[in-house]
Tab-separated table of C-alpha atoms in Angstrom:
chain	number	residue	atom	x	y	z
A	106	UNK	CA	-26.415	23.008	19.560
A	107	UNK	CA	-29.605	21.025	18.236
A	108	UNK	CA	-29.425	19.515	14.706
A	109	UNK	CA	-32.991	20.114	13.484
A	110	UNK	CA	-34.322	17.651	11.102
A	111	UNK	CA	-32.421	14.709	11.712
A	112	UNK	CA	-33.584	11.567	12.478
A	113	UNK	CA	-32.823	9.244	15.128
A	114	UNK	CA	-33.755	5.509	14.863
A	115	UNK	CA	-32.966	3.368	18.489
A	116	UNK	CA	-32.559	-0.066	17.789
A	117	UNK	CA	-33.318	-2.111	20.503
A	118	UNK	CA	-30.359	-4.552	21.606
A	119	UNK	CA	-32.028	-7.982	22.058
A	120	UNK	CA	-28.753	-9.571	23.515
A	121	UNK	CA	-28.683	-6.786	25.888
A	122	UNK	CA	-30.901	-8.556	29.106
A	123	UNK	CA	-30.258	-12.044	28.808
A	124	UNK	CA	-33.711	-13.132	30.385
A	125	UNK	CA	-35.988	-11.468	27.736
A	126	UNK	CA	-36.837	-14.801	26.339
A	127	UNK	CA	-37.355	-16.915	29.243
A	128	UNK	CA	-41.078	-18.049	30.255
A	129	UNK	CA	-42.494	-18.078	33.454
A	130	UNK	CA	-43.361	-19.495	35.684
A	131	UNK	CA	-40.854	-22.814	34.516
A	132	UNK	CA	-41.505	-26.500	34.889
A	133	UNK	CA	-38.584	-28.459	36.758
A	134	UNK	CA	-38.466	-31.974	36.823
A	135	UNK	CA	-36.062	-33.483	39.568
A	136	UNK	CA	-35.314	-37.084	39.245
A	137	UNK	CA	-33.391	-38.226	42.532
A	138	UNK	CA	-31.805	-41.713	43.017
A	139	UNK	CA	-28.653	-43.831	43.725
A	140	UNK	CA	-28.051	-44.586	40.048
A	141	UNK	CA	-25.496	-47.396	41.154
A	142	UNK	CA	-25.367	-48.051	38.433
A	143	UNK	CA	-28.011	-46.208	35.887
A	144	UNK	CA	-29.554	-48.277	33.297
A	145	UNK	CA	-31.996	-47.840	30.472
A	146	UNK	CA	-34.801	-47.636	32.382
A	147	UNK	CA	-33.426	-44.677	34.351
A	148	UNK	CA	-32.297	-42.981	30.788
A	149	UNK	CA	-35.917	-43.574	29.435
A	150	UNK	CA	-37.390	-41.973	32.488
A	151	UNK	CA	-35.088	-38.597	32.249
A	152	UNK	CA	-35.680	-38.436	28.179
A	153	UNK	CA	-39.360	-38.674	29.038
A	154	UNK	CA	-39.367	-35.739	31.051
A	155	UNK	CA	-37.090	-33.732	28.913
A	156	UNK	CA	-38.926	-34.480	25.977
A	157	UNK	CA	-42.521	-34.483	27.444
A	158	UNK	CA	-43.034	-38.252	26.225
A	159	UNK	CA	-46.192	-39.171	28.132
A	160	UNK	CA	-45.579	-36.459	30.705
A	161	UNK	CA	-45.589	-32.736	31.121
A	162	UNK	CA	-42.570	-31.745	29.599
A	163	UNK	CA	-40.160	-30.122	31.945
A	164	UNK	CA	-38.039	-26.994	31.221
A	165	UNK	CA	-35.236	-28.141	33.390
A	166	UNK	CA	-34.821	-32.048	34.180
A	167	UNK	CA	-32.392	-32.344	37.272
A	168	UNK	CA	-30.896	-36.130	37.957
A	169	UNK	CA	-29.583	-35.612	41.547
A	170	UNK	CA	-27.266	-38.615	42.908
A	171	UNK	CA	-27.476	-39.328	46.272
A	172	UNK	CA	-24.264	-39.950	47.598
A	173	UNK	CA	-24.539	-41.160	51.647
A	174	UNK	CA	-21.284	-42.279	53.683
A	175	UNK	CA	-22.742	-45.294	54.749
A	176	UNK	CA	-24.587	-46.957	52.477
A	177	UNK	CA	-22.385	-48.242	49.514
A	178	UNK	CA	-23.402	-49.965	46.485
A	179	UNK	CA	-20.841	-53.035	45.739
A	180	UNK	CA	-20.407	-55.818	43.551
A	181	UNK	CA	-19.686	-59.203	44.711
A	182	UNK	CA	-16.132	-59.070	44.639
A	183	UNK	CA	-16.172	-56.070	46.618
A	184	UNK	CA	-15.972	-53.331	44.177
A	185	UNK	CA	-17.738	-50.097	45.104
A	186	UNK	CA	-19.927	-48.339	42.614
A	187	UNK	CA	-19.644	-44.596	44.159
A	188	UNK	CA	-21.317	-41.253	43.125
A	189	UNK	CA	-18.633	-40.429	40.780
A	190	UNK	CA	-18.720	-43.850	38.746
A	191	UNK	CA	-22.560	-43.001	38.412
A	192	UNK	CA	-21.995	-39.652	37.369
A	193	UNK	CA	-19.439	-40.824	34.641
A	194	UNK	CA	-21.403	-43.381	33.282
A	195	UNK	CA	-24.690	-41.194	33.010
A	196	UNK	CA	-22.344	-38.710	31.013
A	197	UNK	CA	-20.436	-41.532	29.199
A	198	UNK	CA	-22.854	-44.470	28.844
A	199	UNK	CA	-26.200	-42.395	27.952
A	200	UNK	CA	-24.756	-39.126	26.521
A	201	UNK	CA	-28.026	-39.114	24.008
A	202	UNK	CA	-29.597	-38.134	27.221
A	203	UNK	CA	-27.399	-36.217	29.513
A	204	UNK	CA	-26.595	-33.838	26.232
A	205	UNK	CA	-30.122	-32.983	25.852
A	206	UNK	CA	-29.923	-29.382	26.495
A	207	UNK	CA	-32.436	-29.620	29.112
A	208	UNK	CA	-31.103	-32.212	31.099
A	209	UNK	CA	-28.215	-31.696	33.891
A	210	UNK	CA	-26.726	-33.696	36.585
A	211	UNK	CA	-25.952	-32.851	40.415
A	212	UNK	CA	-24.450	-34.981	43.325
A	213	UNK	CA	-26.132	-34.273	46.392
A	214	UNK	CA	-24.329	-33.690	49.510
A	215	UNK	CA	-23.485	-36.770	51.756
A	216	UNK	CA	-25.861	-36.085	54.583
A	217	UNK	CA	-28.601	-36.640	52.294
A	218	UNK	CA	-29.226	-40.118	52.903
A	219	UNK	CA	-31.757	-41.189	50.588
A	220	UNK	CA	-33.614	-39.818	47.492
A	221	UNK	CA	-36.629	-39.114	49.429
A	222	UNK	CA	-34.344	-36.755	51.027
A	223	UNK	CA	-32.767	-35.433	48.187
A	224	UNK	CA	-36.156	-34.786	46.836
A	225	UNK	CA	-37.357	-32.746	50.027
A	226	UNK	CA	-34.322	-30.722	50.278
A	227	UNK	CA	-34.573	-29.589	47.018
A	228	UNK	CA	-38.268	-28.578	46.877
A	229	UNK	CA	-37.444	-26.823	50.378
A	230	UNK	CA	-37.003	-23.414	51.484
A	231	UNK	CA	-33.142	-24.307	51.479
A	232	UNK	CA	-33.033	-25.441	47.979
A	233	UNK	CA	-29.915	-25.154	45.938
A	234	UNK	CA	-32.277	-24.423	43.096
A	235	UNK	CA	-33.200	-20.340	42.268
A	236	UNK	CA	-36.746	-20.960	41.890
A	237	UNK	CA	-39.566	-18.079	40.911
A	238	UNK	CA	-42.813	-17.514	42.176
A	239	UNK	CA	-45.236	-20.198	40.540
A	240	UNK	CA	-42.685	-22.310	39.363
A	241	UNK	CA	-43.839	-25.935	38.705
A	242	UNK	CA	-41.721	-28.942	40.285
A	243	UNK	CA	-42.605	-32.493	39.131
A	244	UNK	CA	-41.009	-35.041	41.480
A	245	UNK	CA	-39.908	-37.913	39.087
A	246	UNK	CA	-41.852	-41.109	39.424
A	247	UNK	CA	-42.904	-44.274	37.693
A	248	UNK	CA	-46.059	-46.235	37.430
A	249	UNK	CA	-44.628	-49.548	38.584
A	250	UNK	CA	-45.763	-50.473	41.409
A	251	UNK	CA	-47.013	-47.175	42.304
A	252	UNK	CA	-43.776	-45.621	42.759
A	253	UNK	CA	-45.348	-42.327	42.338
A	254	UNK	CA	-46.797	-42.532	45.825
A	255	UNK	CA	-43.595	-42.201	47.700
A	256	UNK	CA	-44.207	-38.784	47.224
A	257	UNK	CA	-47.562	-38.303	48.966
A	258	UNK	CA	-45.916	-36.065	51.919
A	259	UNK	CA	-44.002	-33.879	49.715
A	260	UNK	CA	-46.286	-30.857	49.742
A	261	UNK	CA	-45.373	-30.534	53.689
A	262	UNK	CA	-41.745	-29.701	52.398
A	263	UNK	CA	-42.293	-27.366	49.133
A	264	UNK	CA	-41.420	-24.334	49.548
A	265	UNK	CA	-44.287	-21.658	49.351
A	266	UNK	CA	-45.153	-20.628	45.866
A	267	UNK	CA	-44.302	-22.981	44.039
A	268	UNK	CA	-46.749	-25.652	42.352
A	269	UNK	CA	-45.772	-29.390	43.292
A	270	UNK	CA	-46.954	-31.590	40.493
A	271	UNK	CA	-47.475	-34.998	41.829
A	272	UNK	CA	-49.760	-37.878	41.437
A	273	UNK	CA	-49.858	-40.684	38.606
A	274	UNK	CA	-50.280	-38.311	36.003
A	275	UNK	CA	-47.007	-37.225	36.059
A	276	UNK	CA	-45.234	-40.545	36.548
A	277	UNK	CA	-43.718	-42.120	33.450
A	278	UNK	CA	-44.638	-45.884	32.379
A	279	UNK	CA	-41.906	-47.977	32.957
A	280	UNK	CA	-39.552	-49.377	30.342
A	281	UNK	CA	-39.240	-52.860	31.248
A	282	UNK	CA	-36.974	-55.518	29.691
A	283	UNK	CA	-37.545	-58.868	27.578
A	284	UNK	CA	-40.467	-60.667	28.532
A	285	UNK	CA	-41.681	-57.792	30.854
A	286	UNK	CA	-39.121	-57.878	33.510
A	287	UNK	CA	-38.723	-54.882	35.422
A	288	UNK	CA	-35.357	-53.347	35.138
A	289	UNK	CA	-33.364	-53.216	38.759
A	290	UNK	CA	-29.897	-51.792	39.486
A	291	UNK	CA	-29.566	-55.049	41.925
A	292	UNK	CA	-29.898	-57.274	38.922
A	293	UNK	CA	-27.572	-55.161	37.083
A	294	UNK	CA	-24.860	-55.206	39.560
A	295	UNK	CA	-25.506	-58.916	39.523
A	296	UNK	CA	-24.479	-59.097	35.979
A	297	UNK	CA	-21.558	-57.457	36.271
A	298	UNK	CA	-20.489	-59.404	38.863
A	299	UNK	CA	-21.215	-62.705	37.120
A	300	UNK	CA	-19.192	-61.355	34.057
A	301	UNK	CA	-16.312	-60.005	36.563
A	302	UNK	CA	-16.063	-63.986	37.612
A	303	UNK	CA	-16.484	-65.524	34.688
A	304	UNK	CA	-15.784	-63.207	31.506
A	305	UNK	CA	-17.124	-65.905	29.023
A	306	UNK	CA	-20.598	-65.947	30.525
A	307	UNK	CA	-22.247	-64.860	27.184
A	308	UNK	CA	-25.889	-65.391	28.685
A	309	UNK	CA	-24.768	-62.682	31.542
A	310	UNK	CA	-23.268	-60.705	28.466
A	311	UNK	CA	-26.234	-61.013	26.485
A	312	UNK	CA	-28.410	-59.921	29.680
A	313	UNK	CA	-26.278	-57.062	30.530
A	314	UNK	CA	-26.743	-55.343	26.689
A	315	UNK	CA	-30.824	-54.706	27.901
A	316	UNK	CA	-29.317	-52.427	30.593
A	317	UNK	CA	-26.832	-50.344	28.668
A	318	UNK	CA	-26.224	-50.092	24.406
A	319	UNK	CA	-24.021	-52.848	23.627
A	320	UNK	CA	-21.392	-50.760	22.040
A	321	UNK	CA	-21.009	-49.077	25.598
A	322	UNK	CA	-20.155	-52.215	28.005
A	323	UNK	CA	-16.401	-51.938	27.326
A	324	UNK	CA	-16.756	-48.256	28.708
A	325	UNK	CA	-18.673	-49.535	31.726
A	326	UNK	CA	-16.153	-51.629	32.989
A	327	UNK	CA	-13.723	-48.957	32.239
A	328	UNK	CA	-15.323	-46.664	34.663
A	329	UNK	CA	-15.423	-49.398	37.225
A	330	UNK	CA	-11.512	-50.181	36.510
A	331	UNK	CA	-12.348	-53.920	35.732
A	332	UNK	CA	-11.482	-55.901	32.242
A	333	UNK	CA	-13.854	-55.707	29.702
A	334	UNK	CA	-15.564	-59.044	28.613
A	335	UNK	CA	-16.188	-57.846	25.733
A	336	UNK	CA	-13.158	-58.656	23.991
A	337	UNK	CA	-12.580	-61.923	25.340
A	338	UNK	CA	-15.894	-63.350	24.427
A	339	UNK	CA	-15.110	-62.495	20.683
A	340	UNK	CA	-11.890	-63.455	20.705
A	341	UNK	CA	-13.269	-66.916	22.006
A	342	UNK	CA	-15.715	-67.153	19.210
A	343	UNK	CA	-12.824	-65.786	16.486
A	344	UNK	CA	-11.022	-68.985	17.874
A	345	UNK	CA	-14.139	-71.111	17.724
A	346	UNK	CA	-14.939	-70.053	14.058
A	347	UNK	CA	-11.558	-70.713	13.514
A	348	UNK	CA	-11.276	-74.274	14.528
A	349	UNK	CA	-15.162	-75.061	12.715
A	350	UNK	CA	-13.491	-73.169	9.568
A	351	UNK	CA	-10.424	-75.253	9.373
A	352	UNK	CA	-7.779	-72.624	10.477
A	353	UNK	CA	-7.130	-74.359	13.670
A	354	UNK	CA	-6.386	-77.655	11.819
A	355	UNK	CA	-3.004	-79.346	11.059
A	356	UNK	CA	-1.312	-78.063	8.128
A	357	UNK	CA	-2.731	-79.866	4.482
A	358	UNK	CA	-6.314	-79.529	6.465
A	359	UNK	CA	-8.536	-77.045	4.095
A	360	UNK	CA	-11.389	-77.788	5.606
A	361	UNK	CA	-14.208	-79.233	7.885
A	362	UNK	CA	-15.635	-81.399	4.771
A	363	UNK	CA	-11.858	-82.819	4.509
A	364	UNK	CA	-11.502	-83.311	8.345
A	365	UNK	CA	-14.673	-85.236	7.551
A	366	UNK	CA	-13.014	-87.685	4.576
A	367	UNK	CA	-10.189	-88.093	6.735
A	368	UNK	CA	-12.709	-90.063	9.283
A	369	UNK	CA	-14.694	-91.952	6.725
A	370	UNK	CA	-11.520	-92.954	5.364
A	371	UNK	CA	-10.379	-94.298	8.626
A	372	UNK	CA	-13.223	-95.808	9.628
A	373	UNK	CA	-13.192	-97.629	6.128
A	374	UNK	CA	-9.887	-98.939	6.885
A	375	UNK	CA	-11.300	-100.270	9.892
A	376	UNK	CA	-13.546	-101.942	8.689
A	377	UNK	CA	-10.996	-103.485	5.546
A	378	UNK	CA	-8.587	-105.197	8.374
A	379	UNK	CA	-11.581	-106.551	10.324
A	380	UNK	CA	-12.084	-108.327	6.866
A	381	UNK	CA	-8.876	-110.084	6.306
A	382	UNK	CA	-8.533	-111.163	9.961
A	383	UNK	CA	-11.779	-112.995	9.052
A	384	UNK	CA	-10.653	-114.530	5.996
A	385	UNK	CA	-7.087	-115.711	8.213
A	386	UNK	CA	-9.436	-117.160	10.724
A	387	UNK	CA	-11.086	-119.157	7.981
A	388	UNK	CA	-8.311	-120.278	6.583
A	389	UNK	CA	-6.392	-121.690	9.769
A	390	UNK	CA	-9.648	-123.323	10.582
A	391	UNK	CA	-10.052	-125.132	7.516
A	392	UNK	CA	-6.369	-126.429	7.353
A	393	UNK	CA	-7.188	-127.795	10.785
A	394	UNK	CA	-4.569	-125.706	12.396
A	395	UNK	CA	-6.897	-124.356	15.346
Protein backbone atom coordinates (compact mmCIF):
# COMPACT_ATOMS: atom_id res chain seq x y z
CA UNK A 1 0.00 0.00 0.00
CA UNK A 2 1.33 3.37 -1.03
CA UNK A 3 1.22 6.42 1.22
CA UNK A 4 0.23 9.20 -1.15
CA UNK A 5 1.46 12.70 -0.37
CA UNK A 6 4.31 11.50 1.86
CA UNK A 7 7.53 13.39 1.13
CA UNK A 8 10.65 11.32 1.60
CA UNK A 9 14.00 13.12 1.89
CA UNK A 10 17.12 11.10 1.23
CA UNK A 11 20.16 12.32 3.21
CA UNK A 12 23.54 11.27 1.85
CA UNK A 13 25.87 9.78 4.46
CA UNK A 14 29.25 11.38 3.77
CA UNK A 15 30.99 8.81 5.95
CA UNK A 16 29.65 5.91 3.91
CA UNK A 17 32.40 6.11 1.29
CA UNK A 18 35.80 6.74 2.92
CA UNK A 19 37.44 7.82 -0.34
CA UNK A 20 34.98 10.56 -1.25
CA UNK A 21 37.30 13.38 -0.12
CA UNK A 22 40.54 11.93 -1.54
CA UNK A 23 42.00 13.97 -4.38
CA UNK A 24 43.68 12.21 -7.26
CA UNK A 25 46.31 12.18 -8.49
CA UNK A 26 48.40 12.25 -5.30
CA UNK A 27 51.97 13.43 -4.88
CA UNK A 28 54.34 11.22 -2.92
CA UNK A 29 57.82 12.13 -1.72
CA UNK A 30 60.08 9.16 -1.00
CA UNK A 31 63.06 10.03 1.19
CA UNK A 32 65.36 7.00 1.46
CA UNK A 33 68.55 6.88 3.50
CA UNK A 34 70.59 5.06 6.11
CA UNK A 35 69.83 7.75 8.72
CA UNK A 36 72.35 6.29 11.15
CA UNK A 37 71.88 8.56 12.86
CA UNK A 38 69.23 11.02 11.56
CA UNK A 39 70.12 14.66 12.19
CA UNK A 40 68.68 18.16 11.81
CA UNK A 41 69.55 18.28 8.10
CA UNK A 42 67.51 15.13 7.43
CA UNK A 43 64.61 16.40 9.53
CA UNK A 44 64.56 19.71 7.66
CA UNK A 45 64.39 17.92 4.29
CA UNK A 46 61.38 15.85 5.37
CA UNK A 47 59.68 18.91 6.83
CA UNK A 48 60.11 20.83 3.58
CA UNK A 49 58.50 18.08 1.50
CA UNK A 50 55.68 17.69 4.03
CA UNK A 51 54.87 21.41 4.17
CA UNK A 52 55.84 22.54 0.66
CA UNK A 53 58.63 24.81 1.86
CA UNK A 54 60.56 25.64 -1.31
CA UNK A 55 59.40 22.47 -3.10
CA UNK A 56 56.02 21.07 -4.20
CA UNK A 57 54.08 19.84 -1.18
CA UNK A 58 53.67 16.08 -1.00
CA UNK A 59 50.41 14.48 0.08
CA UNK A 60 52.49 11.72 1.63
CA UNK A 61 56.14 11.70 2.66
CA UNK A 62 57.61 8.25 3.21
CA UNK A 63 60.93 8.13 5.05
CA UNK A 64 62.49 4.76 4.22
CA UNK A 65 65.37 3.56 6.42
CA UNK A 66 67.68 1.19 4.59
CA UNK A 67 68.84 -1.79 6.66
CA UNK A 68 71.53 -3.74 4.78
CA UNK A 69 72.89 -6.77 6.60
CA UNK A 70 76.58 -6.12 6.02
CA UNK A 71 76.94 -2.33 6.22
CA UNK A 72 76.69 -1.32 9.85
CA UNK A 73 77.41 2.18 11.05
CA UNK A 74 79.38 2.07 14.28
CA UNK A 75 80.84 4.41 16.86
CA UNK A 76 84.54 4.22 17.66
CA UNK A 77 83.85 2.05 20.70
CA UNK A 78 82.09 -0.51 18.48
CA UNK A 79 78.51 0.50 19.30
CA UNK A 80 76.37 -0.33 16.26
CA UNK A 81 73.69 2.11 15.08
CA UNK A 82 71.08 -0.05 13.39
CA UNK A 83 67.73 0.56 11.70
CA UNK A 84 65.84 0.15 15.00
CA UNK A 85 67.96 2.88 16.56
CA UNK A 86 67.39 5.09 13.51
CA UNK A 87 63.60 4.65 13.67
CA UNK A 88 63.55 5.37 17.41
CA UNK A 89 65.67 8.50 16.89
CA UNK A 90 63.32 9.77 14.19
CA UNK A 91 60.30 9.27 16.45
CA UNK A 92 61.75 10.46 19.77
CA UNK A 93 64.22 13.15 18.71
CA UNK A 94 62.30 14.74 15.82
CA UNK A 95 58.63 14.22 16.77
CA UNK A 96 57.75 17.66 15.37
CA UNK A 97 58.49 16.19 11.93
CA UNK A 98 57.47 12.54 12.26
CA UNK A 99 54.14 13.50 13.86
CA UNK A 100 53.10 15.56 10.86
CA UNK A 101 49.92 13.95 9.47
CA UNK A 102 51.42 13.27 6.04
CA UNK A 103 54.73 11.76 7.21
CA UNK A 104 55.40 8.11 7.93
CA UNK A 105 58.44 5.93 8.64
CA UNK A 106 59.24 2.59 7.04
CA UNK A 107 62.20 0.21 7.31
CA UNK A 108 63.27 -1.34 4.01
CA UNK A 109 63.92 -5.10 3.71
CA UNK A 110 67.60 -5.99 4.25
CA UNK A 111 68.06 -7.13 0.65
CA UNK A 112 67.70 -3.51 -0.46
CA UNK A 113 71.37 -2.66 -0.02
CA UNK A 114 71.38 1.09 -0.57
CA UNK A 115 69.07 4.13 -0.58
CA UNK A 116 69.18 4.11 -4.39
CA UNK A 117 68.05 0.48 -4.50
CA UNK A 118 65.28 1.37 -2.05
CA UNK A 119 64.11 4.28 -4.19
CA UNK A 120 63.99 2.27 -7.42
CA UNK A 121 62.14 -0.57 -5.69
CA UNK A 122 59.57 1.82 -4.25
CA UNK A 123 58.76 3.39 -7.62
CA UNK A 124 58.89 0.10 -9.59
CA UNK A 125 56.30 -2.53 -10.47
CA UNK A 126 56.77 -4.34 -7.16
CA UNK A 127 56.45 -1.21 -5.04
CA UNK A 128 55.03 -1.68 -1.53
CA UNK A 129 53.09 1.54 -2.13
CA UNK A 130 49.63 1.42 -3.70
CA UNK A 131 49.87 3.95 -6.51
CA UNK A 132 46.98 5.04 -8.70
CA UNK A 133 47.31 5.99 -12.33
CA UNK A 134 48.82 9.46 -12.83
CA UNK A 135 50.12 9.72 -9.26
CA UNK A 136 53.32 11.74 -8.95
CA UNK A 137 56.49 10.70 -7.12
CA UNK A 138 59.33 12.91 -5.92
CA UNK A 139 62.57 11.22 -4.96
CA UNK A 140 63.99 13.15 -2.02
CA UNK A 141 67.23 14.97 -2.70
CA UNK A 142 69.23 18.01 -1.71
CA UNK A 143 70.62 20.74 -3.93
CA UNK A 144 73.93 20.23 -2.10
CA UNK A 145 76.67 19.00 -4.39
CA UNK A 146 74.19 18.02 -7.11
CA UNK A 147 72.70 15.32 -4.86
CA UNK A 148 69.57 15.26 -7.04
CA UNK A 149 71.62 13.93 -9.98
CA UNK A 150 71.82 10.49 -8.40
CA UNK A 151 68.26 9.88 -9.61
CA UNK A 152 69.14 10.40 -13.29
CA UNK A 153 68.46 6.72 -14.08
CA UNK A 154 65.22 6.54 -12.10
CA UNK A 155 62.98 6.78 -15.17
CA UNK A 156 64.14 3.33 -16.22
CA UNK A 157 62.54 1.84 -13.11
CA UNK A 158 59.33 3.81 -12.56
CA UNK A 159 56.14 1.81 -13.15
CA UNK A 160 53.84 2.80 -16.02
CA UNK A 161 51.29 5.50 -15.31
CA UNK A 162 53.38 7.21 -12.62
CA UNK A 163 54.84 10.66 -13.19
CA UNK A 164 58.36 10.93 -11.81
CA UNK A 165 59.27 14.41 -10.59
CA UNK A 166 63.02 14.68 -10.70
CA UNK A 167 65.54 17.42 -11.30
CA UNK A 168 66.95 20.30 -9.33
CA UNK A 169 63.57 22.05 -8.98
CA UNK A 170 62.37 19.14 -6.79
CA UNK A 171 65.45 19.14 -4.55
CA UNK A 172 65.45 21.00 -1.24
CA UNK A 173 67.78 23.75 -0.17
CA UNK A 174 70.07 22.11 2.40
CA UNK A 175 70.19 23.16 6.00
CA UNK A 176 73.77 23.95 7.04
CA UNK A 177 75.60 24.26 10.32
CA UNK A 178 77.09 27.41 11.78
CA UNK A 179 79.74 28.77 9.45
CA UNK A 180 78.13 27.13 6.43
CA UNK A 181 79.42 23.65 7.22
CA UNK A 182 77.30 20.78 5.85
CA UNK A 183 75.57 18.32 8.15
CA UNK A 184 77.01 14.83 8.05
CA UNK A 185 75.99 11.60 9.79
CA UNK A 186 79.69 10.68 9.91
CA UNK A 187 80.50 13.90 11.78
CA UNK A 188 77.61 13.24 14.16
CA UNK A 189 78.92 9.74 14.92
CA UNK A 190 82.35 11.23 15.61
CA UNK A 191 80.86 13.74 18.07
CA UNK A 192 78.95 10.98 19.87
CA UNK A 193 82.18 8.95 20.01
CA UNK A 194 84.04 11.97 21.42
CA UNK A 195 81.51 12.19 24.24
CA UNK A 196 81.62 8.45 24.91
CA UNK A 197 85.39 8.72 25.30
CA UNK A 198 85.24 11.96 27.30
CA UNK A 199 81.82 12.82 28.78
CA UNK A 200 83.23 16.19 29.89
CA UNK A 201 84.04 17.33 26.33
CA UNK A 202 82.05 20.57 26.25
CA UNK A 203 83.09 21.42 22.70
CA UNK A 204 81.74 18.14 21.36
CA UNK A 205 78.53 18.61 23.33
CA UNK A 206 78.01 22.11 21.96
CA UNK A 207 78.63 20.91 18.40
CA UNK A 208 76.21 18.01 18.87
CA UNK A 209 73.48 20.52 19.76
CA UNK A 210 73.49 21.59 16.12
CA UNK A 211 72.61 18.05 15.04
CA UNK A 212 69.82 17.36 17.54
CA UNK A 213 67.80 19.60 19.89
CA UNK A 214 69.68 20.24 23.13
CA UNK A 215 66.89 18.72 25.21
CA UNK A 216 67.04 15.50 23.18
CA UNK A 217 70.72 14.67 23.66
CA UNK A 218 70.00 12.47 26.66
CA UNK A 219 67.31 10.72 24.55
CA UNK A 220 69.88 10.08 21.81
CA UNK A 221 72.32 8.43 24.25
CA UNK A 222 69.52 6.47 25.91
CA UNK A 223 68.45 4.98 22.56
CA UNK A 224 72.04 3.83 22.03
CA UNK A 225 72.17 2.51 25.61
CA UNK A 226 75.07 4.84 26.43
CA UNK A 227 75.50 7.11 29.48
CA UNK A 228 74.43 10.65 28.71
CA UNK A 229 77.16 13.32 28.98
CA UNK A 230 74.64 16.06 29.79
CA UNK A 231 74.23 15.28 33.50
CA UNK A 232 77.98 14.90 34.04
CA UNK A 233 78.86 18.23 32.46
CA UNK A 234 76.03 19.98 34.30
CA UNK A 235 77.30 18.55 37.59
CA UNK A 236 80.85 19.66 36.88
CA UNK A 237 79.65 23.15 36.01
CA UNK A 238 77.67 23.32 39.25
CA UNK A 239 80.69 22.17 41.25
CA UNK A 240 82.86 24.71 39.51
CA UNK A 241 80.38 27.48 40.22
CA UNK A 242 80.22 26.36 43.85
CA UNK A 243 83.98 26.56 44.29
CA UNK A 244 84.10 30.01 42.74
CA UNK A 245 81.18 31.15 44.84
CA UNK A 246 82.81 29.94 48.05
CA UNK A 247 80.54 26.90 48.61
CA UNK A 248 83.50 24.52 48.35
CA UNK A 249 85.61 26.56 50.76
CA UNK A 250 86.20 25.61 54.43
CA UNK A 251 83.76 26.74 57.13
CA UNK A 252 84.17 30.41 57.90
CA UNK A 253 84.82 31.35 54.26
CA UNK A 254 81.73 32.81 52.67
CA UNK A 255 82.94 34.22 49.37
CA UNK A 256 85.78 34.54 46.93
CA UNK A 257 86.16 38.07 48.19
CA UNK A 258 86.96 36.75 51.67
CA UNK A 259 89.57 34.45 50.19
CA UNK A 260 91.24 37.34 48.45
CA UNK A 261 91.40 39.25 51.71
CA UNK A 262 93.10 36.31 53.37
CA UNK A 263 95.68 36.04 50.61
CA UNK A 264 96.37 39.76 50.84
CA UNK A 265 96.78 39.49 54.60
CA UNK A 266 99.28 36.66 54.24
CA UNK A 267 101.37 38.66 51.79
CA UNK A 268 101.32 41.64 54.16
CA UNK A 269 102.46 39.42 57.02
CA UNK A 270 105.32 38.09 54.89
CA UNK A 271 106.41 41.69 54.24
CA UNK A 272 106.39 42.48 57.99
CA UNK A 273 108.42 39.40 58.81
CA UNK A 274 111.08 40.35 56.27
CA UNK A 275 111.28 43.84 57.71
CA UNK A 276 111.90 42.50 61.22
CA UNK A 277 114.65 40.26 59.94
CA UNK A 278 116.24 43.25 58.23
CA UNK A 279 116.19 45.25 61.49
CA UNK A 280 117.74 42.38 63.43
CA UNK A 281 120.56 42.06 60.89
CA UNK A 282 121.30 45.78 61.11
CA UNK A 283 121.45 45.58 64.92
CA UNK A 284 123.82 42.63 64.81
CA UNK A 285 126.13 44.43 62.39
CA UNK A 286 126.13 47.63 64.51
CA UNK A 287 127.14 45.70 67.62
CA UNK A 288 129.95 44.00 65.75
CA UNK A 289 128.63 40.51 66.26
CA UNK A 290 129.17 39.60 62.62
